[in-house]
Amino acid sequence: MSITKQLHKAEKSTEKSRARPETRNFEAEQCGVDCGHSQEPIHSNITQIHRDLEKTQDIRLKTMLKAMIMLKSSRDDKSQAKPSPAPEEIFEYGEAQLRALVEEAVTFCNDATRSRKFIDKLEELLRGGPKASPCDAIASGLNDVLIDFHKRDVGQLKRCPDEDLTLYNVGSNMLLDSELLMEASDYKSKSKPDVYESRVKDLFQSAAEFENLTFGELAASLETKQSSKSPASGRKDPETRNDWSNIISSLEVKAGQGSRGSLLRAKWKQGGYSSAANLNDDLTNQCTRGVPGTAVPSCEPSPDCDHKDLDIDTRRGLKREREQEDSVEEPSSKKSRTSSSGGSRAGPLWSVHPGRLPSEIQCAFYGLELLRSRWDRTHSIVMSFLDDHFSLRWYDSQGCIRTQEISVCGEELPLVVATIVLLQRVQGTMRGTANVDLKATVGGKEVCFELPRATRARWEVRGRRPVAVRPLARQNLSDNFDTSESEHHSSAVLEDCFFKWYWREENRSSEKQIVDTAKERAVRYLPREHISDVLNHLPVIHGSEVYKHLSTRHIRELCQLGTDGALVPCAMMSQRLLPMEKTFQPQEVEVRLWDILRCLTLLWTLGVTHGDISLDNIMATPPNKDGRKYIVLNDFDLATVMNPGDESPPKSGNGMGGTKPFMALEVLGNADGSIKRVLHQELESTFWSLAWYCHREWDWNIGTYFDVRNRKMDWIHERLYRNPDIDMGKEYFPLLRKIGALLYIEDLELMKLKTKILEGPEEEGAEFKPRFFTELPHIARPAKDFLLLCDKAFPRDEEYKSWSWMDFTVDTCTRTSP
């Protein structure tokens, strides 16, 4: 057997052993969480949630409440006419209002008349039992708190208008699509919340019988419905029509085992709740906490560490499993759930695992559903009542902030009340809606627009969560004059536009800045007759806007947490482009692919990398007056600007960048991001994108990066030739065969380079011991070598040979102006 074959066989064997199935133990290793799942492979949706929780940050509940109060003052309460207060003023305000809030909550808990029903319902939750309905109990108890406080003054925390008041309802009372996890994807709900909070206004609209009820009457009506649907009386079909977009927050609830209810009752009867017991750590000892923006004290856990490195008590909320719900017979807290389509009685996710999801994962699903319920959702809030423990989670594009659990049977019960009262008083952006005024300048004229109602963000907690959609002219701009002419003009202008909303890292440039930089450098440095070789293949961006006040940084600064990786939402309006696969036929692609390769090569020479070459990011312009259409490189939100002539972006080792099915093999093989990103990789990604253009049924988007790499390797070496009759259309197969052959030869060329290293200095006569490819240093194959190989598979037309663009370099000493 040749050395090359030995190495290739050894490489595949090693990577198969490294690409372990994502079982319970593997996930525990990765995320520091024992999920309580079976030993069956974990579904990819659950794996995604695990990864999104890796950077969970833990804080005390009182710290979170104070941070939310400070954030509310700037987002909900701040007058636009007044300048922003100094950090010290914000901090003092947060202290004062937290004290006022907790003192009011303490008064409530110590007043037996006011808090009796709330305590009764909590006791019902803690005692559990076959006839108990924990969700009904919690919803009724929390609504009693809201009714008590809705007309009371609490410091300077402004009360909501009546139409913005909220109430809690049981999830089983709502009509909502609820798919099994293994069948779930974008635009499908995974499960219903145990309990959810929504505006009274939305509850009025959800059921005709709620109309004309007062706030208190509506709460009483909801409680009556909950009682009528208790397990003892038999569940009825849900009647309240609602939607995730109307939900303010959601709750995960688990009944107790009967041992803690008496402790709660005994503590409450004493009436000994005090503000000092709940405020001492944060307010009396402020010298250890500092002012927002200062360093985190050494006595606190490091804000940037993963939850897997925290002590056992700190991790308790994440590790807490649903031991009692793991019955093989039937899940307890959510049994008898029925999807809107009338599915079986088995609860969501039941067919994936013999036990229920752990509470932390289930909470993350609720947070995810809230985040994706609206395209402009900035964050979501999920609370949990697990037996006698209460905690709160804040999910946004940067990840999850979770409060450490407190016991409702102890001194900190007023903090639970304070949380509910504070959430009753937040509005607008604090409830997770950006509330941005959508308008853009196109062709020198300002156009107001809106997005289709069904627009949703990508299915992920952390990340860019992009939304790309064709905008619609805003309807009914004013009731004072006829807007039909204005709307007609806006519709005509918007016909050729495309809108994108996405979250990007604060330290990155906006897409418009990057594209503008690429165009400026092309004009400055390229030969005049070849400037169009770049400009014709870049998008036309009319304008963009960054909403810094909605950055994920703010809540973390106020929580005294690390802000590395903070994300900020951006809006961008650009010229409408068409999908490449609907614009170019395979015969055209064989020729026009050189537009992409040349443009990418010149962009890297000019110091601009794309960072995410994929089929969806290779677009096309509509035909111009001459009938000419151009391939366009789109979506530069992961792009990087370098100095002209640099070989690689300055950052390396920051993790993966790109989209799995289209990433180069060597990038997939170094999932830690330790290798440099070079032009060769983006050129290779172009061909993986074209393979997807020929046939979209590959399994290159499932599993780990190593899984995907192994499947791609298997495809170029074996599967393509074993399956010549793939159902893709005869016109596509010749192009696909050329792409497969090109990638196969390129992989062999890389193996030859590695073989030379392995055949390096060895003791004479010693037995050859092949090392695995993963033990070798990274080999950067020159991009020109790959381009010349491409020329053999896809010979260039004369227009792509007209000048030596493969060897072009930027001379910064000449041609300094357009």
GROMACS .gro file of N, CA, C and O in nm, residues 225-237 336 345:
model
   60
  225LYS      N    1  -6.147   2.942   3.423
  225LYS     CA    2  -6.118   2.852   3.311
  225LYS      C    3  -6.011   2.751   3.349
  225LYS      O    4  -6.019   2.634   3.313
  226GLN      N    5  -5.911   2.797   3.423
  226GLN     CA    6  -5.805   2.706   3.465
  226GLN      C    7  -5.860   2.597   3.556
  226GLN      O    8  -5.825   2.480   3.544
  227SER      N    9  -5.947   2.637   3.647
  227SER     CA   10  -6.004   2.539   3.739
  227SER      C   11  -6.088   2.437   3.664
  227SER      O   12  -6.088   2.318   3.695
  228SER      N   13  -6.162   2.484   3.564
  228SER     CA   14  -6.248   2.394   3.489
  228SER      C   15  -6.170   2.296   3.404
  228SER      O   16  -6.222   2.195   3.359
  229LYS      N   17  -6.040   2.325   3.382
  229LYS     CA   18  -5.956   2.239   3.300
  229LYS      C   19  -5.858   2.159   3.385
  229LYS      O   20  -5.762   2.106   3.334
  230SER      N   21  -5.878   2.154   3.514
  230SER     CA   22  -5.786   2.084   3.602
  230SER      C   23  -5.786   1.935   3.571
  230SER      O   24  -5.884   1.881   3.518
  231PRO      N   25  -5.680   1.863   3.608
  231PRO     CA   26  -5.675   1.720   3.579
  231PRO      C   27  -5.791   1.643   3.639
  231PRO      O   28  -5.837   1.544   3.585
  232ALA      N   29  -5.839   1.693   3.756
  232ALA     CA   30  -5.946   1.620   3.824
  232ALA      C   31  -6.074   1.621   3.742
  232ALA      O   32  -6.153   1.528   3.747
  233SER      N   33  -6.098   1.728   3.667
  233SER     CA   34  -6.221   1.738   3.591
  233SER      C   35  -6.206   1.697   3.446
  233SER      O   36  -6.301   1.692   3.372
  234GLY      N   37  -6.082   1.670   3.407
  234GLY     CA   38  -6.060   1.631   3.267
  234GLY      C   39  -6.031   1.751   3.181
  234GLY      O   40  -6.102   1.849   3.183
  235ARG      N   41  -5.929   1.743   3.102
  235ARG     CA   42  -5.890   1.856   3.017
  235ARG      C   43  -5.986   1.874   2.901
  235ARG      O   44  -6.033   1.777   2.842
  236LYS      N   45  -6.010   1.998   2.870
  236LYS     CA   46  -6.089   2.031   2.753
  236LYS      C   47  -5.997   2.089   2.647
  236LYS      O   48  -5.882   2.121   2.673
  237ASP      N   49  -6.049   2.105   2.530
  237ASP     CA   50  -5.970   2.166   2.424
  237ASP      C   51  -5.939   2.310   2.459
  237ASP      O   52  -6.022   2.380   2.519
  336SER      N   53  -5.111   1.546   2.844
  336SER     CA   54  -5.238   1.575   2.775
  336SER      C   55  -5.231   1.696   2.687
  336SER      O   56  -5.333   1.751   2.649
  345ARG      N   57  -5.160   1.234   2.255
  345ARG     CA   58  -5.152   1.289   2.390
  345ARG      C   59  -5.008   1.300   2.438
  345ARG      O   60  -4.981   1.363   2.539
   0.00000   0.00000   0.00000
